[in-house]
PDB file of C-alpha atoms in Angstrom:
ATOM      1  CA  LEU O   1      39.283  30.259  -9.268  1.00  0.00           C
ATOM      2  CA  PRO O   2      36.749  33.014  -8.481  1.00  0.00           C
ATOM      3  CA  LEU O   3      34.000  30.488  -9.066  1.00  0.00           C
ATOM      4  CA  ALA O   4      35.734  27.982  -6.828  1.00  0.00           C
ATOM      5  CA  ARG O   5      36.073  30.501  -3.982  1.00  0.00           C
ATOM      6  CA  SER O   6      32.432  31.614  -4.209  1.00  0.00           C
ATOM      7  CA  PHE O   7      31.032  28.085  -4.332  1.00  0.00           C
ATOM      8  CA  THR O   8      29.628  26.855  -1.039  1.00  0.00           C
ATOM      9  CA  PRO O   9      29.217  23.081  -1.013  1.00  0.00           C
ATOM     10  CA  ARG O  10      25.947  21.786   0.340  1.00  0.00           C
ATOM     11  CA  PRO O  11      26.553  20.355   3.839  1.00  0.00           C
ATOM     12  CA  LEU O  12      26.186  16.650   4.303  1.00  0.00           C
ATOM     13  CA  GLY O  13      23.105  16.202   6.393  1.00  0.00           C
ATOM     14  CA  LYS O  14      19.563  15.034   6.324  1.00  0.00           C
ATOM     15  CA  PRO O  15      17.928  15.679   2.947  1.00  0.00           C
ATOM     16  CA  PRO O  16      14.530  17.422   2.924  1.00  0.00           C
ATOM     17  CA  VAL O  17      11.661  14.981   2.871  1.00  0.00           C
ATOM     18  CA  PRO O  18       8.808  15.690   0.423  1.00  0.00           C
ATOM     19  CA  THR O  19       5.432  15.147   2.048  1.00  0.00           C
ATOM     20  CA  LEU O  20       1.876  14.704   0.847  1.00  0.00           C
ATOM     21  CA  ALA O  21      -0.218  15.297   3.939  1.00  0.00           C
ATOM     22  CA  LYS O  22      -0.339  17.388   7.095  1.00  0.00           C
ATOM     23  CA  LEU O  23       0.307  15.307  10.167  1.00  0.00           C
ATOM     24  CA  PRO O  24       0.505  15.958  13.907  1.00  0.00           C
ATOM     25  CA  PRO O  25       3.956  17.133  15.071  1.00  0.00           C
ATOM     26  CA  CYS O  26       4.846  13.663  16.345  1.00  0.00           C
ATOM     27  CA  HIS O  27       4.653  12.304  12.798  1.00  0.00           C
ATOM     28  CA  ARG O  28       6.937  14.864  11.173  1.00  0.00           C
ATOM     29  CA  VAL O  29      10.147  13.035  10.431  1.00  0.00           C
ATOM     30  CA  GLY O  30      13.045  15.454  10.102  1.00  0.00           C
ATOM     31  CA  ALA O  31      10.784  18.391   9.263  1.00  0.00           C
ATOM     32  CA  PRO O  32      11.698  21.803  10.719  1.00  0.00           C
ATOM     33  CA  GLU O  33       9.208  23.675  12.846  1.00  0.00           C
ATOM     34  CA  SER O  34       8.782  26.222  10.081  1.00  0.00           C
ATOM     35  CA  SER O  35       7.577  23.627   7.559  1.00  0.00           C
ATOM     36  CA  PRO O  36       4.567  24.841   5.543  1.00  0.00           C
ATOM     37  CA  PRO O  37       1.197  23.385   6.517  1.00  0.00           C
ATOM     38  CA  ARG O  38       0.042  20.285   4.692  1.00  0.00           C
ATOM     39  CA  ILE O  39      -3.344  18.756   3.915  1.00  0.00           C
ATOM     40  CA  SER O  40      -4.504  16.666   6.855  1.00  0.00           C
ATOM     41  CA  PHE O  41      -5.070  12.928   6.697  1.00  0.00           C
ATOM     42  CA  PRO O  42      -8.300  12.125   8.589  1.00  0.00           C
ATOM     43  CA  ASN O  43      -7.411   8.672   9.937  1.00  0.00           C
ATOM     44  CA  ARG O  44      -3.901   9.199  11.295  1.00  0.00           C
ATOM     45  CA  ALA O  45      -4.959   9.414  14.961  1.00  0.00           C
ATOM     46  CA  ARG O  46      -3.481   6.616  17.033  1.00  0.00           C
ATOM     47  CA  PRO O  47      -6.131   3.882  17.279  1.00  0.00           C
ATOM     48  CA  THR O  48      -7.570   2.265  20.348  1.00  0.00           C
ATOM     49  CA  VAL O  49      -6.714  -1.218  19.093  1.00  0.00           C
ATOM     50  CA  LEU O  50      -3.114  -0.189  18.490  1.00  0.00           C
ATOM     51  CA  ALA O  51      -2.840   1.551  21.845  1.00  0.00           C
ATOM     52  CA  SER O  52       0.461   2.537  23.399  1.00  0.00           C
ATOM     53  CA  SER O  53       2.168   0.054  25.656  1.00  0.00           C
ATOM     54  CA  ASN O  54       2.328   0.969  29.321  1.00  0.00           C
ATOM     55  CA  ASP O  55       4.665  -1.834  30.312  1.00  0.00           C
ATOM     56  CA  GLY O  56       6.995  -2.154  27.304  1.00  0.00           C
ATOM     57  CA  ASP O  57      10.743  -1.909  27.781  1.00  0.00           C
ATOM     58  CA  ALA O  58      11.077   1.211  25.676  1.00  0.00           C
ATOM     59  CA  ALA O  59       8.339   3.043  27.541  1.00  0.00           C
ATOM     60  CA  ALA O  60       9.683   1.949  30.908  1.00  0.00           C
ATOM     61  CA  ASP O  61      13.161   3.169  30.077  1.00  0.00           C
ATOM     62  CA  GLY O  62      11.883   6.499  28.816  1.00  0.00           C
ATOM     63  CA  ASP O  63      13.470   5.967  25.410  1.00  0.00           C
ATOM     64  CA  VAL O  64      10.499   7.401  23.538  1.00  0.00           C
ATOM     65  CA  GLU O  65      10.186  10.740  25.279  1.00  0.00           C
ATOM     66  CA  GLY O  66       9.464  13.374  22.636  1.00  0.00           C
ATOM     67  CA  GLY O  67       8.409  10.792  20.026  1.00  0.00           C
ATOM     68  CA  ASP O  68       5.406   8.553  19.476  1.00  0.00           C
ATOM     69  CA  ALA O  69       4.553   6.098  22.239  1.00  0.00           C
ATOM     70  CA  PRO O  70       5.289   2.555  21.003  1.00  0.00           C
ATOM     71  CA  ILE O  71       2.474   0.406  19.666  1.00  0.00           C
ATOM     72  CA  ASP O  72       1.291  -2.330  21.986  1.00  0.00           C
ATOM     73  CA  VAL O  73       1.707  -5.418  19.811  1.00  0.00           C
ATOM     74  CA  SER O  74      -0.221  -7.522  22.322  1.00  0.00           C
ATOM     75  CA  SER O  75      -3.388  -5.594  21.465  1.00  0.00           C
ATOM     76  CA  ASP O  76      -3.854  -7.456  18.167  1.00  0.00           C
ATOM     77  CA  PRO O  77      -2.496 -10.873  17.101  1.00  0.00           C
ATOM     78  CA  ARG O  78      -1.753  -9.518  13.616  1.00  0.00           C
ATOM     79  CA  LEU O  79       0.874  -7.131  14.993  1.00  0.00           C
ATOM     80  CA  ARG O  80       4.505  -8.176  15.371  1.00  0.00           C
ATOM     81  CA  ARG O  81       7.596  -6.286  16.508  1.00  0.00           C
ATOM     82  CA  LEU O  82      10.979  -7.198  14.992  1.00  0.00           C
ATOM     83  CA  ARG O  83      14.561  -6.012  15.370  1.00  0.00           C
ATOM     84  CA  LEU O  84      16.384  -6.030  12.048  1.00  0.00           C
ATOM     85  CA  PRO O  85      19.511  -4.486  10.511  1.00  0.00           C
ATOM     86  CA  ARG O  86      18.759  -1.143   8.866  1.00  0.00           C
ATOM     87  CA  ALA O  87      19.607  -2.689   5.480  1.00  0.00           C
ATOM     88  CA  LEU O  88      16.301  -4.539   5.372  1.00  0.00           C
ATOM     89  CA  GLY O  89      16.183  -5.858   1.826  1.00  0.00           C
ATOM     90  CA  ILE O  90      12.550  -4.753   1.461  1.00  0.00           C
ATOM     91  CA  ASP O  91      10.942  -3.328  -1.666  1.00  0.00           C
ATOM     92  CA  TRP O  92       8.206  -1.024  -0.360  1.00  0.00           C
ATOM     93  CA  GLY O  93       4.969  -0.301  -2.184  1.00  0.00           C
ATOM     94  CA  THR O  94       1.646   1.502  -1.876  1.00  0.00           C
ATOM     95  CA  ASP O  95      -1.574   1.879  -3.821  1.00  0.00           C
ATOM     96  CA  LEU O  96      -2.703   4.998  -5.676  1.00  0.00           C
ATOM     97  CA  SER O  97      -3.424   6.766  -2.400  1.00  0.00           C
ATOM     98  CA  PHE O  98       0.390   6.865  -1.843  1.00  0.00           C
ATOM     99  CA  SER O  99      -0.179   5.998   1.821  1.00  0.00           C
ATOM    100  CA  PHE O 100      -0.350   2.855   3.984  1.00  0.00           C
ATOM    101  CA  VAL O 101       3.034   1.533   2.883  1.00  0.00           C
ATOM    102  CA  TYR O 102       3.411  -2.242   2.694  1.00  0.00           C
ATOM    103  CA  VAL O 103       6.038  -4.850   1.832  1.00  0.00           C
ATOM    104  CA  ARG O 104       5.872  -5.189  -1.939  1.00  0.00           C
ATOM    105  CA  ASP O 105       8.748  -7.643  -2.329  1.00  0.00           C
ATOM    106  CA  LEU O 106      11.638  -9.160  -0.407  1.00  0.00           C
ATOM    107  CA  GLU O 107      15.222  -9.699  -1.479  1.00  0.00           C
ATOM    108  CA  PRO O 108      15.893 -13.431  -0.945  1.00  0.00           C
ATOM    109  CA  SER O 109      19.221 -12.700   0.756  1.00  0.00           C
ATOM    110  CA  GLY O 110      17.994  -9.648   2.655  1.00  0.00           C
ATOM    111  CA  ALA O 111      17.688  -9.393   6.434  1.00  0.00           C
ATOM    112  CA  ALA O 112      13.874  -9.260   6.383  1.00  0.00           C
ATOM    113  CA  SER O 113      13.546 -12.375   4.238  1.00  0.00           C
ATOM    114  CA  LEU O 114      16.146 -14.321   6.205  1.00  0.00           C
ATOM    115  CA  SER O 115      14.361 -13.511   9.459  1.00  0.00           C
ATOM    116  CA  GLY O 116      11.346 -15.522   8.304  1.00  0.00           C
ATOM    117  CA  GLU O 117       9.079 -13.047  10.126  1.00  0.00           C
ATOM    118  CA  VAL O 118       8.252 -10.649   7.300  1.00  0.00           C
ATOM    119  CA  GLU O 119       5.895 -11.497   4.458  1.00  0.00           C
ATOM    120  CA  ILE O 120       4.902  -9.739   1.258  1.00  0.00           C
ATOM    121  CA  GLY O 121       1.827  -7.622   1.978  1.00  0.00           C
ATOM    122  CA  ASP O 122       2.730  -6.781   5.594  1.00  0.00           C
ATOM    123  CA  GLN O 123       1.880  -3.170   6.495  1.00  0.00           C
ATOM    124  CA  ILE O 124       4.564  -1.022   8.160  1.00  0.00           C
ATOM    125  CA  CYS O 125       3.216   0.559  11.349  1.00  0.00           C
ATOM    126  CA  GLU O 126       6.180   1.800  13.354  1.00  0.00           C
ATOM    127  CA  MET O 127       9.924   2.313  13.173  1.00  0.00           C
ATOM    128  CA  ARG O 128      12.365   3.008  16.014  1.00  0.00           C
ATOM    129  CA  PRO O 129      16.159   3.257  15.701  1.00  0.00           C
ATOM    130  CA  VAL O 130      17.934   1.044  18.234  1.00  0.00           C
ATOM    131  CA  MET O 131      19.939   3.584  20.243  1.00  0.00           C
ATOM    132  CA  ASP O 132      19.829   5.172  23.692  1.00  0.00           C
ATOM    133  CA  ASP O 133      17.656   8.112  22.634  1.00  0.00           C
ATOM    134  CA  GLY O 134      15.837   6.403  19.771  1.00  0.00           C
ATOM    135  CA  GLU O 135      12.270   7.635  19.301  1.00  0.00           C
ATOM    136  CA  SER O 136       9.381   5.582  17.953  1.00  0.00           C
ATOM    137  CA  VAL O 137       7.829   6.918  14.754  1.00  0.00           C
ATOM    138  CA  ASN O 138       4.217   5.916  14.080  1.00  0.00           C
ATOM    139  CA  LEU O 139       3.910   5.196  10.338  1.00  0.00           C
ATOM    140  CA  ILE O 140       0.314   3.949  10.167  1.00  0.00           C
ATOM    141  CA  GLY O 141      -1.227   5.522   7.072  1.00  0.00           C
ATOM    142  CA  ALA O 142       1.812   7.732   6.486  1.00  0.00           C
ATOM    143  CA  PRO O 143       2.535   8.976   2.947  1.00  0.00           C
ATOM    144  CA  PHE O 144       5.104   6.939   1.035  1.00  0.00           C
ATOM    145  CA  ASP O 145       7.628   9.797   0.987  1.00  0.00           C
ATOM    146  CA  GLU O 146       7.380  10.195   4.753  1.00  0.00           C
ATOM    147  CA  VAL O 147       8.055   6.510   5.383  1.00  0.00           C
ATOM    148  CA  MET O 148      11.053   6.549   3.047  1.00  0.00           C
ATOM    149  CA  GLY O 149      12.245   9.732   4.727  1.00  0.00           C
ATOM    150  CA  ALA O 150      12.070   8.099   8.151  1.00  0.00           C
ATOM    151  CA  PHE O 151      14.583   5.485   7.003  1.00  0.00           C
ATOM    152  CA  ALA O 152      16.713   7.922   4.998  1.00  0.00           C
ATOM    153  CA  ASN O 153      17.070  10.231   8.007  1.00  0.00           C
ATOM    154  CA  LEU O 154      18.473   7.552  10.295  1.00  0.00           C
ATOM    155  CA  GLY O 155      21.821   8.574  11.755  1.00  0.00           C
ATOM    156  CA  ARG O 156      24.988   6.938  10.530  1.00  0.00           C
ATOM    157  CA  ASP O 157      25.509   5.321  13.918  1.00  0.00           C
ATOM    158  CA  VAL O 158      22.200   3.437  13.719  1.00  0.00           C
ATOM    159  CA  ILE O 159      22.829  -0.233  12.960  1.00  0.00           C
ATOM    160  CA  ASP O 160      19.501  -1.884  13.844  1.00  0.00           C
ATOM    161  CA  VAL O 161      15.865  -0.759  13.839  1.00  0.00           C
ATOM    162  CA  ASP O 162      12.802  -2.000  15.679  1.00  0.00           C
ATOM    163  CA  LEU O 163       9.853  -2.342  13.307  1.00  0.00           C
ATOM    164  CA  VAL O 164       6.183  -3.115  13.875  1.00  0.00           C
ATOM    165  CA  PHE O 165       4.317  -4.846  11.041  1.00  0.00           C
ATOM    166  CA  PHE O 166       0.630  -5.602  10.606  1.00  0.00           C
ATOM    167  CA  ARG O 167      -0.197  -8.904   8.911  1.00  0.00           C
ATOM    168  CA  GLY O 168      -3.191  -7.963   6.775  1.00  0.00           C
ATOM    169  CA  THR O 169      -4.576  -5.628   4.152  1.00  0.00           C
ATOM    170  CA  LYS O 170      -4.880  -1.875   4.232  1.00  0.00           C
ATOM    171  CA  GLU O 171      -8.608  -2.162   4.868  1.00  0.00           C
ATOM    172  CA  GLU O 172      -8.041  -4.563   7.761  1.00  0.00           C
ATOM    173  CA  LEU O 173      -5.492  -2.193   9.279  1.00  0.00           C
ATOM    174  CA  LYS O 174      -7.901   0.729   8.966  1.00  0.00           C
ATOM    175  CA  ALA O 175     -10.609  -1.353  10.619  1.00  0.00           C
ATOM    176  CA  ALA O 176      -8.227  -2.225  13.457  1.00  0.00           C
ATOM    177  CA  CYS O 177      -7.369   1.450  13.860  1.00  0.00           C
ATOM    178  CA  ALA O 178     -11.077   2.219  14.217  1.00  0.00           C
ATOM    179  CA  GLY O 179     -11.421  -0.451  16.879  1.00  0.00           C
ATOM    180  CA  GLY O 180     -13.585  -2.614  14.632  1.00  0.00           C
ATOM    181  CA  SER O 181     -13.254  -5.835  12.710  1.00  0.00           C
ATOM    182  CA  MET O 182     -13.375  -6.707   9.037  1.00  0.00           C
ATOM    183  CA  SER O 183     -15.409  -9.770   9.927  1.00  0.00           C
ATOM    184  CA  ASP O 184     -18.624  -7.756  10.226  1.00  0.00           C
ATOM    185  CA  GLU O 185     -21.262  -8.907   7.773  1.00  0.00           C
ATOM    186  CA  ASP O 186     -21.951  -5.391   6.497  1.00  0.00           C
ATOM    187  CA  GLU O 187     -18.384  -5.259   5.189  1.00  0.00           C
ATOM    188  CA  LYS O 188     -19.013  -8.100   2.759  1.00  0.00           C
ATOM    189  CA  ILE O 189     -19.858  -7.574  -0.907  1.00  0.00           C
ATOM    190  CA  THR O 190     -20.629  -9.921  -3.801  1.00  0.00           C
ATOM    191  CA  ILE O 191     -18.767  -9.842  -7.099  1.00  0.00           C
ATOM    192  CA  ARG O 192     -20.726 -11.489  -9.911  1.00  0.00           C
ATOM    193  CA  VAL O 193     -18.289 -12.645 -12.576  1.00  0.00           C
ATOM    194  CA  VAL O 194     -19.416 -13.425 -16.133  1.00  0.00           C
ATOM    195  CA  GLN O 195     -16.761 -15.406 -17.972  1.00  0.00           C
ATOM    196  CA  ASN O 196     -16.691 -15.777 -21.785  1.00  0.00           C
ATOM    197  CA  LYS O 197     -19.919 -13.828 -22.265  1.00  0.00           C
ATOM    198  CA  GLY O 198     -21.847 -14.912 -25.351  1.00  0.00           C
ATOM    199  CA  ALA O 199     -19.782 -18.066 -25.892  1.00  0.00           C
ATOM    200  CA  LYS O 200     -20.944 -21.637 -25.498  1.00  0.00           C
ATOM    201  CA  ASP O 201     -18.836 -21.996 -22.396  1.00  0.00           C
ATOM    202  CA  GLU O 202     -20.191 -18.849 -20.737  1.00  0.00           C
ATOM    203  CA  ALA O 203     -20.139 -19.226 -16.986  1.00  0.00           C
ATOM    204  CA  VAL O 204     -21.277 -17.096 -14.050  1.00  0.00           C
ATOM    205  CA  ARG O 205     -19.627 -17.151 -10.636  1.00  0.00           C
ATOM    206  CA  PHE O 206     -20.458 -15.341  -7.418  1.00  0.00           C
ATOM    207  CA  ILE O 207     -17.552 -14.396  -5.152  1.00  0.00           C
ATOM    208  CA  GLU O 208     -17.924 -12.976  -1.673  1.00  0.00           C
ATOM    209  CA  ALA O 209     -15.293 -10.383  -0.832  1.00  0.00           C
ATOM    210  CA  ARG O 210     -14.620  -7.530   1.516  1.00  0.00           C
ATOM    211  CA  SER O 211     -15.673  -3.990   0.769  1.00  0.00           C
ATOM    212  CA  GLY O 212     -12.780  -2.060  -0.741  1.00  0.00           C
ATOM    213  CA  CYS O 213     -11.167  -5.146  -2.269  1.00  0.00           C
ATOM    214  CA  ASN O 214      -8.991  -4.986  -5.365  1.00  0.00           C
ATOM    215  CA  VAL O 215     -10.922  -6.596  -8.215  1.00  0.00           C
ATOM    216  CA  ARG O 216      -7.908  -8.132  -9.961  1.00  0.00           C
ATOM    217  CA  GLN O 217      -6.639  -9.624  -6.725  1.00  0.00           C
ATOM    218  CA  VAL O 218     -10.003 -11.187  -5.903  1.00  0.00           C
ATOM    219  CA  LEU O 219     -10.416 -12.643  -9.389  1.00  0.00           C
ATOM    220  CA  THR O 220      -6.918 -14.087  -9.633  1.00  0.00           C
ATOM    221  CA  ASP O 221      -7.112 -15.456  -6.083  1.00  0.00           C
ATOM    222  CA  ASN O 222     -10.204 -17.371  -7.194  1.00  0.00           C
ATOM    223  CA  GLY O 223      -8.552 -18.778 -10.319  1.00  0.00           C
ATOM    224  CA  ILE O 224     -10.167 -16.383 -12.785  1.00  0.00           C
ATOM    225  CA  ASN O 225      -7.908 -15.160 -15.581  1.00  0.00           C
ATOM    226  CA  VAL O 226      -8.266 -11.493 -16.546  1.00  0.00           C
ATOM    227  CA  TYR O 227      -5.599 -11.469 -19.268  1.00  0.00           C
ATOM    228  CA  GLN O 228      -6.182 -12.213 -22.920  1.00  0.00           C
ATOM    229  CA  SER O 229      -3.817 -13.973 -25.300  1.00  0.00           C
ATOM    230  CA  LEU O 230      -0.095 -14.000 -24.428  1.00  0.00           C
ATOM    231  CA  THR O 231      -0.497 -11.323 -21.772  1.00  0.00           C
ATOM    232  CA  ARG O 232      -1.547 -14.110 -19.443  1.00  0.00           C
ATOM    233  CA  TRP O 233       2.184 -14.817 -19.097  1.00  0.00           C
ATOM    234  CA  THR O 234       3.702 -11.429 -19.977  1.00  0.00           C
ATOM    235  CA  ASN O 235       1.608  -9.112 -17.781  1.00  0.00           C
ATOM    236  CA  CYS O 236       3.009  -6.800 -15.101  1.00  0.00           C
ATOM    237  CA  LYS O 237       1.533  -8.712 -12.128  1.00  0.00           C
ATOM    238  CA  GLY O 238      -0.872  -5.930 -11.172  1.00  0.00           C
ATOM    239  CA  LYS O 239       1.583  -2.996 -11.140  1.00  0.00           C
ATOM    240  CA  GLN O 240      -0.404  -0.886 -13.662  1.00  0.00           C
ATOM    241  CA  LEU O 241       2.343  -1.042 -16.267  1.00  0.00           C
ATOM    242  CA  CYS O 242       0.952  -3.211 -19.074  1.00  0.00           C
ATOM    243  CA  GLY O 243      -2.688  -2.082 -19.332  1.00  0.00           C
ATOM    244  CA  THR O 244      -3.952  -5.571 -20.227  1.00  0.00           C
ATOM    245  CA  CYS O 245      -6.061  -6.704 -17.223  1.00  0.00           C
ATOM    246  CA  ILE O 246      -9.164  -5.226 -18.813  1.00  0.00           C
ATOM    247  CA  ILE O 247     -12.649  -6.036 -17.544  1.00  0.00           C
ATOM    248  CA  ASN O 248     -16.095  -4.659 -18.240  1.00  0.00           C
ATOM    249  CA  MET O 249     -17.845  -3.329 -15.136  1.00  0.00           C
ATOM    250  CA  ALA O 250     -21.305  -4.258 -16.378  1.00  0.00           C
ATOM    251  CA  GLU O 251     -23.113  -3.339 -13.156  1.00  0.00           C
ATOM    252  CA  GLY O 252     -22.221  -1.418 -10.026  1.00  0.00           C
ATOM    253  CA  GLU O 253     -19.732   1.011 -11.520  1.00  0.00           C
ATOM    254  CA  GLY O 254     -20.911   3.592  -9.004  1.00  0.00           C
ATOM    255  CA  ASP O 255     -19.657   1.321  -6.224  1.00  0.00           C
ATOM    256  CA  THR O 256     -16.066   1.446  -7.475  1.00  0.00           C
ATOM    257  CA  ASN O 257     -13.302   4.036  -7.263  1.00  0.00           C
ATOM    258  CA  ARG O 258     -13.094   6.777  -9.865  1.00  0.00           C
ATOM    259  CA  LYS O 259     -10.823   6.290 -12.874  1.00  0.00           C
ATOM    260  CA  SER O 260      -7.457   7.963 -12.673  1.00  0.00           C
ATOM    261  CA  LEU O 261      -6.204  10.037 -15.602  1.00  0.00           C
ATOM    262  CA  ASP O 262      -3.734   7.301 -16.520  1.00  0.00           C
ATOM    263  CA  GLU O 263      -6.400   4.587 -16.510  1.00  0.00           C
ATOM    264  CA  ALA O 264      -8.787   6.738 -18.539  1.00  0.00           C
ATOM    265  CA  SER O 265      -6.042   7.474 -21.062  1.00  0.00           C
ATOM    266  CA  THR O 266      -5.119   3.790 -21.353  1.00  0.00           C
ATOM    267  CA  LEU O 267      -8.739   2.821 -22.058  1.00  0.00           C
ATOM    268  CA  ARG O 268      -9.685   5.886 -24.101  1.00  0.00           C
ATOM    269  CA  GLU O 269     -10.738   3.899 -27.193  1.00  0.00           C
ATOM    270  CA  ASN O 270     -13.000   1.575 -25.229  1.00  0.00           C
ATOM    271  CA  PRO O 271     -16.427   1.904 -23.573  1.00  0.00           C
ATOM    272  CA  GLU O 272     -16.644   3.947 -20.391  1.00  0.00           C
ATOM    273  CA  SER O 273     -17.504   0.851 -18.361  1.00  0.00           C
ATOM    274  CA  TYR O 274     -14.145  -0.788 -19.163  1.00  0.00           C
ATOM    275  CA  ARG O 275     -11.675  -0.809 -16.274  1.00  0.00           C
ATOM    276  CA  LEU O 276      -8.162  -1.961 -15.493  1.00  0.00           C
ATOM    277  CA  SER O 277      -8.863  -4.529 -12.795  1.00  0.00           C
ATOM    278  CA  CYS O 278      -5.507  -3.936 -11.080  1.00  0.00           C
ATOM    279  CA  VAL O 279      -6.544  -0.413 -10.037  1.00  0.00           C
ATOM    280  CA  THR O 280     -10.266  -1.035  -9.545  1.00  0.00           C
ATOM    281  CA  PHE O 281     -11.626  -1.328  -6.017  1.00  0.00           C
ATOM    282  CA  ALA O 282     -15.171  -2.480  -5.262  1.00  0.00           C
ATOM    283  CA  TYR O 283     -17.139  -1.064  -2.340  1.00  0.00           C
ATOM    284  CA  GLY O 284     -20.502  -2.644  -3.176  1.00  0.00           C
ATOM    285  CA  ASP O 285     -22.021  -5.475  -5.205  1.00  0.00           C
ATOM    286  CA  VAL O 286     -20.753  -5.403  -8.803  1.00  0.00           C
ATOM    287  CA  THR O 287     -20.974  -7.460 -11.992  1.00  0.00           C
ATOM    288  CA  VAL O 288     -17.719  -8.009 -13.852  1.00  0.00           C
ATOM    289  CA  GLU O 289     -17.302  -9.406 -17.367  1.00  0.00           C
ATOM    290  CA  THR O 290     -13.923 -10.880 -18.278  1.00  0.00           C
ATOM    291  CA  PHE O 291     -12.392 -10.856 -21.768  1.00  0.00           C
ATOM    292  CA  PRO O 292     -14.490  -7.986 -23.163  1.00  0.00           C
ATOM    293  CA  PRO O 293     -13.846  -7.103 -26.836  1.00  0.00           C
ATOM    294  CA  ILE O 294     -11.221  -4.366 -27.115  1.00  0.00           C
ATOM    295  CA  LYS O 295      -9.905  -2.119 -29.868  1.00  0.00           C
ATOM    296  CA  ALA O 296      -6.778  -3.104 -31.782  1.00  0.00           C
ATOM    297  CA  ALA O 297      -4.936   0.003 -30.573  1.00  0.00           C
ATOM    298  CA  GLN O 298      -5.207  -1.281 -27.013  1.00  0.00           C
ATOM    299  CA  TRP O 299      -2.326  -3.663 -27.660  1.00  0.00           C
ATOM    300  CA  THR O 300       0.092  -0.873 -28.574  1.00  0.00           C
ATOM    301  CA  ARG O 301       0.613   0.417 -25.025  1.00  0.00           C
TER     302      ARG O 301
END
């Protein structure tokens, strides 16, 4: 009984939201004013291309006072605004930067899938609860935890949400935020692919891609298999779980992202130039060799 009397139950309310980056006050979802400072994200400023709407219903009604001004979806044809039930049926994902959250998967019977307006790969840009005093929250480039916190902190009386999605890649969204276009020629790179090196059926292909592209995605999109043996059918689909999409970055390794600790540990018994293609991003011309010889221990992961 003494323990029972001295126990103070935690009040039901909004849980604290872990964050990874310092953002302007308008981006802090549910964070108190006394929150400790966070590391700043350099590209979170609202872009010119995604400018605020001056004639939208929400802005005209004053619903967004104190929050972010709503994104003008007419400023770019890849933007779309949808009203959906808060139970979206969306599996969210992000890359190793843990920012720029996108639609990783859709539940077939979920509201987003049934709407026919949301596709896998769409980038989340904005969320606004549908209510009289609902405020728009700009989520472009936000850390994963902040985006999840924005949904978790919705009031119990919120039934629907207005969402803005961007139909394109992270790099395309960043280019749009900078007021540019990914169609510029200087954004193009060439991936030289050597298949079955040393064999009679050795073949070389040249693939043009965008700077910052994911190597596995580019190769598989062009019908090039990066998996050996049975892992062609049993792999993790690029989620960095199986460690079997191994390539040899024969040239241009300096034009790729640095190995993470997990990738380096997975490939520790192999040459330094070996990479997991699912977490390798190319920013310049590179030469990739598929099916490189690997150590027997590699198959034990």
